[in-house]
PDB file of C-alpha atoms in Angstrom:
ATOM      1  CA  UNK A   1      18.084 -32.496 -26.349  1.00 46.00           C
ATOM      2  CA  UNK A   2      20.460 -29.624 -26.969  1.00 54.00           C
ATOM      3  CA  UNK A   3      21.772 -27.428 -24.195  1.00 54.00           C
ATOM      4  CA  UNK A   4      19.570 -24.513 -25.131  1.00 58.00           C
ATOM      5  CA  UNK A   5      16.440 -26.566 -24.579  1.00 53.00           C
ATOM      6  CA  UNK A   6      17.706 -27.823 -21.236  1.00 52.00           C
ATOM      7  CA  UNK A   7      18.424 -24.264 -20.204  1.00 55.00           C
ATOM      8  CA  UNK A   8      14.942 -23.167 -21.225  1.00 56.00           C
ATOM      9  CA  UNK A   9      13.337 -26.029 -19.394  1.00 52.00           C
ATOM     10  CA  UNK A  10      15.323 -25.136 -16.261  1.00 52.00           C
ATOM     11  CA  UNK A  11      14.241 -21.509 -16.546  1.00 52.00           C
ATOM     12  CA  UNK A  12      10.611 -22.506 -16.966  1.00 53.00           C
ATOM     13  CA  UNK A  13      10.700 -24.808 -13.954  1.00 51.00           C
ATOM     14  CA  UNK A  14      12.528 -22.173 -11.942  1.00 51.00           C
ATOM     15  CA  UNK A  15      10.001 -19.422 -12.601  1.00 51.00           C
ATOM     16  CA  UNK A  16       6.967 -21.579 -11.862  1.00 50.00           C
ATOM     17  CA  UNK A  17       8.597 -22.637  -8.602  1.00 49.00           C
ATOM     18  CA  UNK A  18       9.166 -18.983  -7.712  1.00 52.00           C
ATOM     19  CA  UNK A  19       5.525 -18.183  -8.433  1.00 50.00           C
ATOM     20  CA  UNK A  20       4.402 -21.127  -6.353  1.00 51.00           C
ATOM     21  CA  UNK A  21       6.524 -19.780  -3.514  1.00 52.00           C
ATOM     22  CA  UNK A  22       4.911 -16.356  -3.708  1.00 53.00           C
ATOM     23  CA  UNK A  23       1.379 -17.726  -3.788  1.00 51.00           C
ATOM     24  CA  UNK A  24       2.262 -20.025  -0.925  1.00 51.00           C
ATOM     25  CA  UNK A  25       3.570 -17.154   1.162  1.00 52.00           C
ATOM     26  CA  UNK A  26       0.357 -15.191   0.649  1.00 51.00           C
ATOM     27  CA  UNK A  27      -1.931 -18.195   0.995  1.00 49.00           C
ATOM     28  CA  UNK A  28      -0.298 -19.383   4.179  1.00 42.00           C
ATOM     29  CA  UNK A  29      -0.990 -16.164   5.963  1.00 42.00           C
ATOM     30  CA  UNK A  30      -4.416 -15.321   4.592  1.00 44.00           C
ATOM     31  CA  UNK A  31      -6.624 -18.034   6.167  1.00 38.00           C
ATOM     32  CA  UNK A  32      -5.777 -16.928   9.711  1.00 35.00           C
ATOM     33  CA  UNK A  33      -6.540 -13.287   9.091  1.00 37.00           C
ATOM     34  CA  UNK A  34     -10.068 -12.466   8.000  1.00 39.00           C
ATOM     35  CA  UNK A  35      -9.241  -8.773   7.653  1.00 43.00           C
ATOM     36  CA  UNK A  36      -6.554  -9.562   5.095  1.00 58.00           C
ATOM     37  CA  UNK A  37      -9.225  -9.869   2.388  1.00 78.00           C
ATOM     38  CA  UNK A  38      -9.358  -6.777   0.201  1.00 88.00           C
ATOM     39  CA  UNK A  39     -11.971  -4.416   1.652  1.00 90.00           C
ATOM     40  CA  UNK A  40     -13.978  -4.076  -1.567  1.00 91.00           C
ATOM     41  CA  UNK A  41     -16.967  -2.317   0.004  1.00 92.00           C
ATOM     42  CA  UNK A  42     -14.746   0.201   1.799  1.00 94.00           C
ATOM     43  CA  UNK A  43     -12.673   0.976  -1.291  1.00 95.00           C
ATOM     44  CA  UNK A  44     -15.793   1.405  -3.431  1.00 93.00           C
ATOM     45  CA  UNK A  45     -17.610   3.625  -0.929  1.00 93.00           C
ATOM     46  CA  UNK A  46     -18.759   6.872  -2.519  1.00 91.00           C
ATOM     47  CA  UNK A  47     -19.539   8.865   0.647  1.00 91.00           C
ATOM     48  CA  UNK A  48     -17.553   9.446   3.809  1.00 90.00           C
ATOM     49  CA  UNK A  49     -20.289   7.928   6.001  1.00 91.00           C
ATOM     50  CA  UNK A  50     -20.306   4.782   3.890  1.00 93.00           C
ATOM     51  CA  UNK A  51     -16.503   4.560   3.883  1.00 93.00           C
ATOM     52  CA  UNK A  52     -16.306   4.925   7.682  1.00 93.00           C
ATOM     53  CA  UNK A  53     -19.146   2.449   8.233  1.00 93.00           C
ATOM     54  CA  UNK A  54     -17.495  -0.197   6.042  1.00 93.00           C
ATOM     55  CA  UNK A  55     -14.252   0.290   7.989  1.00 92.00           C
ATOM     56  CA  UNK A  56     -16.150  -0.422  11.191  1.00 90.00           C
ATOM     57  CA  UNK A  57     -15.827   3.101  12.552  1.00 92.00           C
ATOM     58  CA  UNK A  58     -18.730   4.261  14.707  1.00 86.00           C
ATOM     59  CA  UNK A  59     -17.003   7.280  16.210  1.00 88.00           C
ATOM     60  CA  UNK A  60     -13.545   8.746  15.787  1.00 91.00           C
ATOM     61  CA  UNK A  61     -12.061  11.337  18.133  1.00 92.00           C
ATOM     62  CA  UNK A  62      -9.624  13.951  16.994  1.00 93.00           C
ATOM     63  CA  UNK A  63      -6.192  13.558  18.557  1.00 92.00           C
ATOM     64  CA  UNK A  64      -3.178  15.817  18.891  1.00 94.00           C
ATOM     65  CA  UNK A  65      -1.020  12.689  19.184  1.00 95.00           C
ATOM     66  CA  UNK A  66      -1.492  11.925  15.488  1.00 97.00           C
ATOM     67  CA  UNK A  67       0.481  13.816  12.918  1.00 97.00           C
ATOM     68  CA  UNK A  68      -0.674  14.036   9.304  1.00 98.00           C
ATOM     69  CA  UNK A  69       1.856  15.504   6.924  1.00 98.00           C
ATOM     70  CA  UNK A  70       0.663  16.645   3.486  1.00 98.00           C
ATOM     71  CA  UNK A  71       1.688  19.531   1.246  1.00 97.00           C
ATOM     72  CA  UNK A  72      -0.423  22.705   1.561  1.00 96.00           C
ATOM     73  CA  UNK A  73      -0.449  23.051  -2.205  1.00 95.00           C
ATOM     74  CA  UNK A  74      -0.040  20.140  -4.631  1.00 95.00           C
ATOM     75  CA  UNK A  75       0.977  21.175  -8.118  1.00 91.00           C
ATOM     76  CA  UNK A  76       0.345  17.667  -9.358  1.00 93.00           C
ATOM     77  CA  UNK A  77      -2.749  15.965  -7.972  1.00 93.00           C
ATOM     78  CA  UNK A  78      -1.578  12.616  -9.363  1.00 95.00           C
ATOM     79  CA  UNK A  79       1.259  12.394  -6.845  1.00 96.00           C
ATOM     80  CA  UNK A  80       0.503  13.856  -3.423  1.00 97.00           C
ATOM     81  CA  UNK A  81       2.847  12.639  -0.660  1.00 98.00           C
ATOM     82  CA  UNK A  82       1.108  11.680   2.606  1.00 98.00           C
ATOM     83  CA  UNK A  83       2.793  10.718   5.867  1.00 98.00           C
ATOM     84  CA  UNK A  84       0.881   9.615   8.952  1.00 98.00           C
ATOM     85  CA  UNK A  85       2.583   9.034  12.271  1.00 97.00           C
ATOM     86  CA  UNK A  86       1.612   9.175  15.905  1.00 96.00           C
ATOM     87  CA  UNK A  87       2.688   8.686  19.474  1.00 94.00           C
ATOM     88  CA  UNK A  88      -0.384   6.737  20.641  1.00 95.00           C
ATOM     89  CA  UNK A  89       0.182   3.369  22.272  1.00 93.00           C
ATOM     90  CA  UNK A  90      -0.276   0.298  20.065  1.00 94.00           C
ATOM     91  CA  UNK A  91      -1.240   1.838  16.734  1.00 96.00           C
ATOM     92  CA  UNK A  92      -2.893  -1.005  14.837  1.00 96.00           C
ATOM     93  CA  UNK A  93      -4.198   0.564  11.640  1.00 97.00           C
ATOM     94  CA  UNK A  94      -3.871   3.665   9.509  1.00 97.00           C
ATOM     95  CA  UNK A  95      -6.314   4.470   6.714  1.00 97.00           C
ATOM     96  CA  UNK A  96      -5.888   7.389   4.326  1.00 98.00           C
ATOM     97  CA  UNK A  97      -9.012   8.983   2.847  1.00 97.00           C
ATOM     98  CA  UNK A  98      -9.593  11.894   0.456  1.00 97.00           C
ATOM     99  CA  UNK A  99     -13.048  13.431   0.861  1.00 94.00           C
ATOM    100  CA  UNK A 100     -13.625  14.668  -2.703  1.00 94.00           C
ATOM    101  CA  UNK A 101     -12.255  11.686  -4.626  1.00 94.00           C
ATOM    102  CA  UNK A 102     -14.736   9.421  -6.466  1.00 93.00           C
ATOM    103  CA  UNK A 103     -13.817   6.725  -3.907  1.00 94.00           C
ATOM    104  CA  UNK A 104     -12.930   8.149  -0.505  1.00 94.00           C
ATOM    105  CA  UNK A 105     -10.608   5.442   0.747  1.00 97.00           C
ATOM    106  CA  UNK A 106      -7.141   5.543  -0.818  1.00 97.00           C
ATOM    107  CA  UNK A 107      -5.143   3.112   1.297  1.00 98.00           C
ATOM    108  CA  UNK A 108      -5.432   1.036   4.449  1.00 97.00           C
ATOM    109  CA  UNK A 109      -2.519  -0.340   6.484  1.00 98.00           C
ATOM    110  CA  UNK A 110      -2.389  -2.865   9.305  1.00 97.00           C
ATOM    111  CA  UNK A 111       0.611  -2.914  11.644  1.00 97.00           C
ATOM    112  CA  UNK A 112       1.421  -6.094  13.529  1.00 97.00           C
ATOM    113  CA  UNK A 113       3.156  -5.835  16.925  1.00 95.00           C
ATOM    114  CA  UNK A 114       6.704  -4.559  16.384  1.00 95.00           C
ATOM    115  CA  UNK A 115       5.842  -2.339  13.430  1.00 97.00           C
ATOM    116  CA  UNK A 116       5.575   1.356  14.225  1.00 97.00           C
ATOM    117  CA  UNK A 117       2.417   3.368  13.618  1.00 96.00           C
ATOM    118  CA  UNK A 118       3.967   5.174  10.718  1.00 98.00           C
ATOM    119  CA  UNK A 119       3.448   5.201   6.967  1.00 98.00           C
ATOM    120  CA  UNK A 120       4.406   7.319   3.984  1.00 98.00           C
ATOM    121  CA  UNK A 121       2.789   6.878   0.583  1.00 98.00           C
ATOM    122  CA  UNK A 122       1.589   8.909  -2.398  1.00 98.00           C
ATOM    123  CA  UNK A 123      -2.037   9.389  -3.413  1.00 97.00           C
ATOM    124  CA  UNK A 124      -4.039  10.876  -6.274  1.00 96.00           C
ATOM    125  CA  UNK A 125      -6.380  13.795  -5.659  1.00 95.00           C
ATOM    126  CA  UNK A 126      -8.955  14.816  -8.250  1.00 90.00           C
ATOM    127  CA  UNK A 127      -9.291  18.357  -6.854  1.00 93.00           C
ATOM    128  CA  UNK A 128      -8.656  20.504  -3.773  1.00 96.00           C
ATOM    129  CA  UNK A 129      -9.897  18.370  -0.894  1.00 96.00           C
ATOM    130  CA  UNK A 130      -9.368  17.267   2.683  1.00 97.00           C
ATOM    131  CA  UNK A 131      -7.042  14.362   3.393  1.00 97.00           C
ATOM    132  CA  UNK A 132      -8.099  12.340   6.417  1.00 97.00           C
ATOM    133  CA  UNK A 133      -5.912  10.027   8.442  1.00 97.00           C
ATOM    134  CA  UNK A 134      -7.941   7.486  10.361  1.00 97.00           C
ATOM    135  CA  UNK A 135      -5.973   5.694  13.054  1.00 97.00           C
ATOM    136  CA  UNK A 136      -6.955   2.716  15.161  1.00 96.00           C
ATOM    137  CA  UNK A 137      -4.929   2.580  18.357  1.00 96.00           C
ATOM    138  CA  UNK A 138      -5.591   0.138  21.190  1.00 94.00           C
ATOM    139  CA  UNK A 139      -9.056  -0.604  19.752  1.00 93.00           C
ATOM    140  CA  UNK A 140     -10.174   3.035  19.450  1.00 95.00           C
ATOM    141  CA  UNK A 141     -10.459   5.204  16.343  1.00 96.00           C
ATOM    142  CA  UNK A 142      -8.967   8.662  15.932  1.00 97.00           C
ATOM    143  CA  UNK A 143      -8.982  11.013  12.975  1.00 95.00           C
ATOM    144  CA  UNK A 144      -7.073  14.058  11.858  1.00 96.00           C
ATOM    145  CA  UNK A 145      -7.499  15.968   8.613  1.00 97.00           C
ATOM    146  CA  UNK A 146      -5.818  18.630   6.511  1.00 97.00           C
ATOM    147  CA  UNK A 147      -6.772  20.444   3.337  1.00 97.00           C
ATOM    148  CA  UNK A 148      -4.584  20.169   0.250  1.00 97.00           C
ATOM    149  CA  UNK A 149      -5.012  22.706  -2.550  1.00 96.00           C
ATOM    150  CA  UNK A 150      -4.637  20.951  -5.873  1.00 95.00           C
ATOM    151  CA  UNK A 151      -3.659  23.141  -8.812  1.00 90.00           C
ATOM    152  CA  UNK A 152      -3.774  20.315 -11.426  1.00 73.00           C
ATOM    153  CA  UNK A 153      -6.070  17.321 -10.868  1.00 63.00           C
ATOM    154  CA  UNK A 154      -4.957  13.713 -10.685  1.00 61.00           C
ATOM    155  CA  UNK A 155      -7.600  12.318 -13.023  1.00 60.00           C
ATOM    156  CA  UNK A 156      -5.649  12.615 -16.251  1.00 53.00           C
ATOM    157  CA  UNK A 157      -2.943  10.227 -15.272  1.00 44.00           C
TER     158      UNK A 157
ATOM    159  CA  UNK B   1       4.550 -10.430 -13.811  1.00 67.00           C
ATOM    160  CA  UNK B   2       5.148  -6.736 -13.145  1.00 82.00           C
ATOM    161  CA  UNK B   3       8.527  -5.051 -13.095  1.00 91.00           C
ATOM    162  CA  UNK B   4      10.834  -5.410 -10.092  1.00 96.00           C
ATOM    163  CA  UNK B   5      10.329  -3.330  -6.967  1.00 97.00           C
ATOM    164  CA  UNK B   6      13.064  -1.138  -5.600  1.00 98.00           C
ATOM    165  CA  UNK B   7      13.433  -1.885  -1.901  1.00 98.00           C
ATOM    166  CA  UNK B   8      15.819  -0.196   0.517  1.00 98.00           C
ATOM    167  CA  UNK B   9      15.987  -1.308   4.127  1.00 98.00           C
ATOM    168  CA  UNK B  10      18.287   0.270   6.659  1.00 98.00           C
ATOM    169  CA  UNK B  11      18.530  -0.111  10.415  1.00 98.00           C
ATOM    170  CA  UNK B  12      19.231   2.667  12.896  1.00 97.00           C
ATOM    171  CA  UNK B  13      18.878   2.439  16.696  1.00 96.00           C
ATOM    172  CA  UNK B  14      16.980  -0.851  16.409  1.00 96.00           C
ATOM    173  CA  UNK B  15      14.381   0.486  13.973  1.00 97.00           C
ATOM    174  CA  UNK B  16      14.454  -0.684  10.379  1.00 98.00           C
ATOM    175  CA  UNK B  17      13.186   1.748   7.787  1.00 98.00           C
ATOM    176  CA  UNK B  18      11.875   0.096   4.635  1.00 98.00           C
ATOM    177  CA  UNK B  19      11.301   2.118   1.473  1.00 98.00           C
ATOM    178  CA  UNK B  20       9.519   0.432  -1.416  1.00 98.00           C
ATOM    179  CA  UNK B  21       8.891   1.671  -4.941  1.00 98.00           C
ATOM    180  CA  UNK B  22       6.597  -0.621  -6.927  1.00 98.00           C
ATOM    181  CA  UNK B  23       6.140  -0.540 -10.685  1.00 97.00           C
ATOM    182  CA  UNK B  24       2.446  -0.497 -11.527  1.00 97.00           C
ATOM    183  CA  UNK B  25       0.094   1.498 -13.750  1.00 96.00           C
ATOM    184  CA  UNK B  26      -2.567   1.933 -10.997  1.00 97.00           C
ATOM    185  CA  UNK B  27      -5.251   2.633 -13.608  1.00 96.00           C
ATOM    186  CA  UNK B  28      -8.299   4.038 -11.779  1.00 94.00           C
ATOM    187  CA  UNK B  29     -11.032   2.695 -14.054  1.00 93.00           C
ATOM    188  CA  UNK B  30     -12.401   6.247 -14.327  1.00 90.00           C
ATOM    189  CA  UNK B  31     -10.215   7.480 -17.167  1.00 90.00           C
ATOM    190  CA  UNK B  32     -11.350   7.404 -20.782  1.00 91.00           C
ATOM    191  CA  UNK B  33      -9.088   6.496 -23.691  1.00 91.00           C
ATOM    192  CA  UNK B  34      -8.840   8.491 -26.943  1.00 92.00           C
ATOM    193  CA  UNK B  35     -11.921   6.705 -28.300  1.00 93.00           C
ATOM    194  CA  UNK B  36     -13.957   7.805 -25.248  1.00 92.00           C
ATOM    195  CA  UNK B  37     -14.113   4.308 -23.762  1.00 94.00           C
ATOM    196  CA  UNK B  38     -13.447   3.777 -20.053  1.00 93.00           C
ATOM    197  CA  UNK B  39     -10.092   2.157 -19.372  1.00 94.00           C
ATOM    198  CA  UNK B  40     -10.732  -0.723 -16.946  1.00 95.00           C
ATOM    199  CA  UNK B  41      -9.305  -0.452 -13.424  1.00 94.00           C
ATOM    200  CA  UNK B  42      -5.939  -2.125 -12.986  1.00 96.00           C
ATOM    201  CA  UNK B  43      -4.547  -1.643  -9.505  1.00 96.00           C
ATOM    202  CA  UNK B  44      -2.454  -3.305  -6.855  1.00 97.00           C
ATOM    203  CA  UNK B  45      -4.961  -4.320  -4.192  1.00 96.00           C
ATOM    204  CA  UNK B  46      -2.786  -5.935  -1.536  1.00 97.00           C
ATOM    205  CA  UNK B  47       0.757  -5.510  -0.305  1.00 97.00           C
ATOM    206  CA  UNK B  48       2.482  -7.540   2.352  1.00 97.00           C
ATOM    207  CA  UNK B  49       5.933  -7.239   3.881  1.00 98.00           C
ATOM    208  CA  UNK B  50       7.672 -10.107   5.648  1.00 97.00           C
ATOM    209  CA  UNK B  51      10.755 -10.457   7.828  1.00 98.00           C
ATOM    210  CA  UNK B  52      11.905 -14.007   8.630  1.00 96.00           C
ATOM    211  CA  UNK B  53       8.460 -15.321   7.624  1.00 95.00           C
ATOM    212  CA  UNK B  54       6.643 -12.934   9.961  1.00 96.00           C
ATOM    213  CA  UNK B  55       4.244 -10.332   8.570  1.00 97.00           C
ATOM    214  CA  UNK B  56       5.522  -6.839   9.376  1.00 97.00           C
ATOM    215  CA  UNK B  57       3.056  -4.841   7.281  1.00 98.00           C
ATOM    216  CA  UNK B  58      -0.212  -5.439   5.497  1.00 97.00           C
ATOM    217  CA  UNK B  59      -1.494  -2.834   3.102  1.00 97.00           C
ATOM    218  CA  UNK B  60      -4.538  -2.515   0.900  1.00 97.00           C
ATOM    219  CA  UNK B  61      -4.739  -0.043  -1.957  1.00 97.00           C
ATOM    220  CA  UNK B  62      -7.684   1.577  -3.675  1.00 96.00           C
ATOM    221  CA  UNK B  63      -7.731   3.427  -6.974  1.00 96.00           C
ATOM    222  CA  UNK B  64      -6.356   6.622  -5.409  1.00 96.00           C
ATOM    223  CA  UNK B  65      -2.855   5.329  -4.747  1.00 97.00           C
ATOM    224  CA  UNK B  66      -0.467   6.973  -7.224  1.00 97.00           C
ATOM    225  CA  UNK B  67       1.040   5.225 -10.221  1.00 97.00           C
ATOM    226  CA  UNK B  68       4.206   3.320  -9.240  1.00 97.00           C
ATOM    227  CA  UNK B  69       3.206   3.159  -5.546  1.00 98.00           C
ATOM    228  CA  UNK B  70       5.693   4.346  -2.960  1.00 98.00           C
ATOM    229  CA  UNK B  71       5.673   3.146   0.611  1.00 98.00           C
ATOM    230  CA  UNK B  72       7.787   3.784   3.700  1.00 98.00           C
ATOM    231  CA  UNK B  73       7.326   1.983   7.027  1.00 98.00           C
ATOM    232  CA  UNK B  74       9.313   1.251  10.202  1.00 98.00           C
ATOM    233  CA  UNK B  75       9.610  -1.957  12.210  1.00 98.00           C
ATOM    234  CA  UNK B  76      11.624  -3.326  15.127  1.00 97.00           C
ATOM    235  CA  UNK B  77      13.330  -6.641  15.806  1.00 96.00           C
ATOM    236  CA  UNK B  78      15.593  -7.040  12.775  1.00 97.00           C
ATOM    237  CA  UNK B  79      19.362  -7.082  12.349  1.00 97.00           C
ATOM    238  CA  UNK B  80      21.775  -6.001   9.639  1.00 97.00           C
ATOM    239  CA  UNK B  81      22.178  -8.582   6.861  1.00 97.00           C
ATOM    240  CA  UNK B  82      18.690 -10.056   7.356  1.00 98.00           C
ATOM    241  CA  UNK B  83      16.146  -9.818   4.590  1.00 98.00           C
ATOM    242  CA  UNK B  84      12.850  -8.046   4.058  1.00 98.00           C
ATOM    243  CA  UNK B  85      10.447  -9.445   1.456  1.00 97.00           C
ATOM    244  CA  UNK B  86       7.659  -7.425  -0.150  1.00 97.00           C
ATOM    245  CA  UNK B  87       4.823  -9.061  -2.092  1.00 97.00           C
ATOM    246  CA  UNK B  88       2.007  -7.409  -4.025  1.00 97.00           C
ATOM    247  CA  UNK B  89      -1.088  -8.750  -5.778  1.00 96.00           C
ATOM    248  CA  UNK B  90      -3.160  -6.809  -8.311  1.00 95.00           C
ATOM    249  CA  UNK B  91      -6.815  -7.033  -9.328  1.00 95.00           C
ATOM    250  CA  UNK B  92      -5.865  -9.113 -12.396  1.00 94.00           C
ATOM    251  CA  UNK B  93      -4.256 -11.722 -10.154  1.00 92.00           C
ATOM    252  CA  UNK B  94      -0.743 -10.716 -11.150  1.00 95.00           C
ATOM    253  CA  UNK B  95       1.777 -10.867  -8.314  1.00 95.00           C
ATOM    254  CA  UNK B  96       5.351  -9.885  -7.647  1.00 96.00           C
ATOM    255  CA  UNK B  97       7.791 -10.622  -4.825  1.00 96.00           C
ATOM    256  CA  UNK B  98      11.137  -8.953  -4.214  1.00 97.00           C
ATOM    257  CA  UNK B  99      13.535  -8.848  -1.306  1.00 97.00           C
ATOM    258  CA  UNK B 100      16.271  -6.627   0.042  1.00 98.00           C
ATOM    259  CA  UNK B 101      19.010  -7.024   2.609  1.00 98.00           C
ATOM    260  CA  UNK B 102      18.909  -4.755   5.638  1.00 98.00           C
ATOM    261  CA  UNK B 103      21.946  -2.453   5.662  1.00 97.00           C
TER     262      UNK B 103
END
């Protein structure tokens, strides 16, 4: 066996070990957490009522302690920055929804103890619509919303 | 396997800020190609961040997360020089794991 073959074999073994490690890390954590499964029904919901119901939200109060930061006008609907933060005690979850998108729910985050109730991400918006931040804090749901005017839709890319 | 993530983690006053930029098409499944055929959805569905084997963030994405997803979050209980690992899985079963040292 020449050295090149040995090197290739080592690389092959190395990468499959790395993959095994990744799958192991995910697999180890998943069985204990039922909510870690991808929320297919929630992400495929076509109406706000359906999206909220699949997220287990019966009622959500508005709260001045939650801050939703979005641009007033988005020139590019494909990349709209969204930041959600709040000063409520024990913020457990943040979901970001866009009311006029084909699927309302854009992203859902779960914060274990020690992680702050804060997230920044970027979402696509098909048209001018209302962005809703849904927060679960200490077992209760809260929502805040803001309109974003989209001058070029996010459907093309 | 997708392209590497860019991860920056920095600590200030006991709070570590993690910024992640993933490389992914995030194809919605609603777009048509030049021939008028729907391009199938291809999206990251789950993201997880770990610090010393402990989960510090779990995220789930739908089709409305932008191409090359960007994420910022804050957590407590880490120290400089320790590592943060971020893992994603997409709807085709592809996965990627990258780590960064906290500065």
